């Protein structure tokens, strides 16, 4: 099998196989009642982002951006 490296969701840096500080987070989707729907969105953060202390800010910004894209637009 061919190794396909991941990219950091916040900085778009390649996450190498030797980056042991990197994490991958699955954020679950919930319905109106707060129940898990079985769907999730995956975010990956490289060790550089985590060492700089920017991963929590990056996750919040990426999630807010995804939520804004999902809202219906009123014209």
PDB file of C-alpha atoms in Angstrom:
ATOM      1  CA  UNK A   1       0.000   0.000   0.000  1.00  0.00           C
ATOM      2  CA  UNK A   2       1.054   3.548  -0.717  1.00  0.00           C
ATOM      3  CA  UNK A   3       1.470   5.902   2.242  1.00  0.00           C
ATOM      4  CA  UNK A   4      -0.629   9.049   1.837  1.00  0.00           C
ATOM      5  CA  UNK A   5       0.297  11.769   4.350  1.00  0.00           C
ATOM      6  CA  UNK A   6      -2.378  13.867   6.019  1.00  0.00           C
ATOM      7  CA  UNK A   7      -2.490  17.648   5.982  1.00  0.00           C
ATOM      8  CA  UNK A   8      -3.081  19.932   8.926  1.00  0.00           C
ATOM      9  CA  UNK A   9      -6.619  21.304   8.753  1.00  0.00           C
ATOM     10  CA  UNK A  10      -5.538  24.712  10.053  1.00  0.00           C
ATOM     11  CA  UNK A  11      -2.165  25.387   8.365  1.00  0.00           C
ATOM     12  CA  UNK A  12      -2.282  22.935   5.415  1.00  0.00           C
ATOM     13  CA  UNK A  13       1.158  21.627   6.409  1.00  0.00           C
ATOM     14  CA  UNK A  14       1.894  18.013   5.600  1.00  0.00           C
ATOM     15  CA  UNK A  15       1.836  15.759   8.649  1.00  0.00           C
ATOM     16  CA  UNK A  16       4.761  13.373   8.330  1.00  0.00           C
ATOM     17  CA  UNK A  17       4.843   9.868   9.724  1.00  0.00           C
ATOM     18  CA  UNK A  18       7.400  11.006  12.321  1.00  0.00           C
ATOM     19  CA  UNK A  19       5.206  13.824  13.690  1.00  0.00           C
ATOM     20  CA  UNK A  20       4.151  12.102  16.907  1.00  0.00           C
ATOM     21  CA  UNK A  21       2.614  15.278  18.352  1.00  0.00           C
ATOM     22  CA  UNK A  22      -0.071  15.432  15.658  1.00  0.00           C
ATOM     23  CA  UNK A  23      -3.685  14.567  16.446  1.00  0.00           C
ATOM     24  CA  UNK A  24      -6.808  13.735  14.493  1.00  0.00           C
ATOM     25  CA  UNK A  25     -10.130  14.780  16.037  1.00  0.00           C
ATOM     26  CA  UNK A  26     -13.581  13.564  14.996  1.00  0.00           C
ATOM     27  CA  UNK A  27     -16.329  16.048  15.896  1.00  0.00           C
ATOM     28  CA  UNK A  28     -19.717  14.360  16.049  1.00  0.00           C
ATOM     29  CA  UNK A  29     -22.852  15.881  14.528  1.00  0.00           C
ATOM     30  CA  UNK A  30     -26.010  16.107  16.638  1.00  0.00           C
ATOM     31  CA  UNK A  31     -29.662  16.663  15.744  1.00  0.00           C
ATOM     32  CA  UNK A  32     -32.077  19.213  17.219  1.00  0.00           C
ATOM     33  CA  UNK A  33     -32.513  17.060  20.353  1.00  0.00           C
ATOM     34  CA  UNK A  34     -28.774  16.769  20.966  1.00  0.00           C
ATOM     35  CA  UNK A  35     -28.546  13.147  19.850  1.00  0.00           C
ATOM     36  CA  UNK A  36     -25.582  11.883  17.850  1.00  0.00           C
ATOM     37  CA  UNK A  37     -26.573  11.286  14.210  1.00  0.00           C
ATOM     38  CA  UNK A  38     -23.719   8.920  13.323  1.00  0.00           C
ATOM     39  CA  UNK A  39     -21.975  11.550  11.192  1.00  0.00           C
ATOM     40  CA  UNK A  40     -18.769  13.351  12.069  1.00  0.00           C
ATOM     41  CA  UNK A  41     -16.255  15.823  10.680  1.00  0.00           C
ATOM     42  CA  UNK A  42     -12.557  14.990  10.897  1.00  0.00           C
ATOM     43  CA  UNK A  43      -9.911  17.597  11.692  1.00  0.00           C
ATOM     44  CA  UNK A  44      -6.161  16.920  11.816  1.00  0.00           C
ATOM     45  CA  UNK A  45      -3.615  19.163  13.530  1.00  0.00           C
ATOM     46  CA  UNK A  46       0.150  18.952  13.123  1.00  0.00           C
ATOM     47  CA  UNK A  47       2.598  19.056  16.020  1.00  0.00           C
ATOM     48  CA  UNK A  48       3.742  22.548  15.036  1.00  0.00           C
ATOM     49  CA  UNK A  49       0.230  23.944  15.509  1.00  0.00           C
ATOM     50  CA  UNK A  50      -0.187  22.146  18.816  1.00  0.00           C
ATOM     51  CA  UNK A  51       3.219  23.305  20.104  1.00  0.00           C
ATOM     52  CA  UNK A  52       2.328  26.896  19.247  1.00  0.00           C
ATOM     53  CA  UNK A  53      -0.913  26.544  21.231  1.00  0.00           C
ATOM     54  CA  UNK A  54      -3.073  27.326  18.202  1.00  0.00           C
ATOM     55  CA  UNK A  55      -4.958  24.055  17.808  1.00  0.00           C
ATOM     56  CA  UNK A  56      -7.889  25.041  20.052  1.00  0.00           C
ATOM     57  CA  UNK A  57      -8.302  28.352  18.233  1.00  0.00           C
ATOM     58  CA  UNK A  58      -7.966  26.599  14.872  1.00  0.00           C
ATOM     59  CA  UNK A  59     -10.587  23.992  15.764  1.00  0.00           C
ATOM     60  CA  UNK A  60     -13.033  26.690  16.882  1.00  0.00           C
ATOM     61  CA  UNK A  61     -12.496  28.716  13.699  1.00  0.00           C
ATOM     62  CA  UNK A  62     -12.810  25.685  11.410  1.00  0.00           C
ATOM     63  CA  UNK A  63     -15.986  24.524  13.154  1.00  0.00           C
ATOM     64  CA  UNK A  64     -17.541  28.013  13.008  1.00  0.00           C
ATOM     65  CA  UNK A  65     -16.684  28.210   9.316  1.00  0.00           C
ATOM     66  CA  UNK A  66     -18.297  24.814   8.691  1.00  0.00           C
ATOM     67  CA  UNK A  67     -21.424  25.843  10.618  1.00  0.00           C
ATOM     68  CA  UNK A  68     -21.713  29.113   8.682  1.00  0.00           C
ATOM     69  CA  UNK A  69     -21.460  27.210   5.398  1.00  0.00           C
ATOM     70  CA  UNK A  70     -24.249  24.859   6.498  1.00  0.00           C
ATOM     71  CA  UNK A  71     -26.716  27.648   7.344  1.00  0.00           C
ATOM     72  CA  UNK A  72     -29.295  28.541   4.681  1.00  0.00           C
ATOM     73  CA  UNK A  73     -28.715  31.925   3.075  1.00  0.00           C
ATOM     74  CA  UNK A  74     -31.509  34.470   3.220  1.00  0.00           C
ATOM     75  CA  UNK A  75     -31.589  36.896   0.302  1.00  0.00           C
TER      76      UNK A  75
END
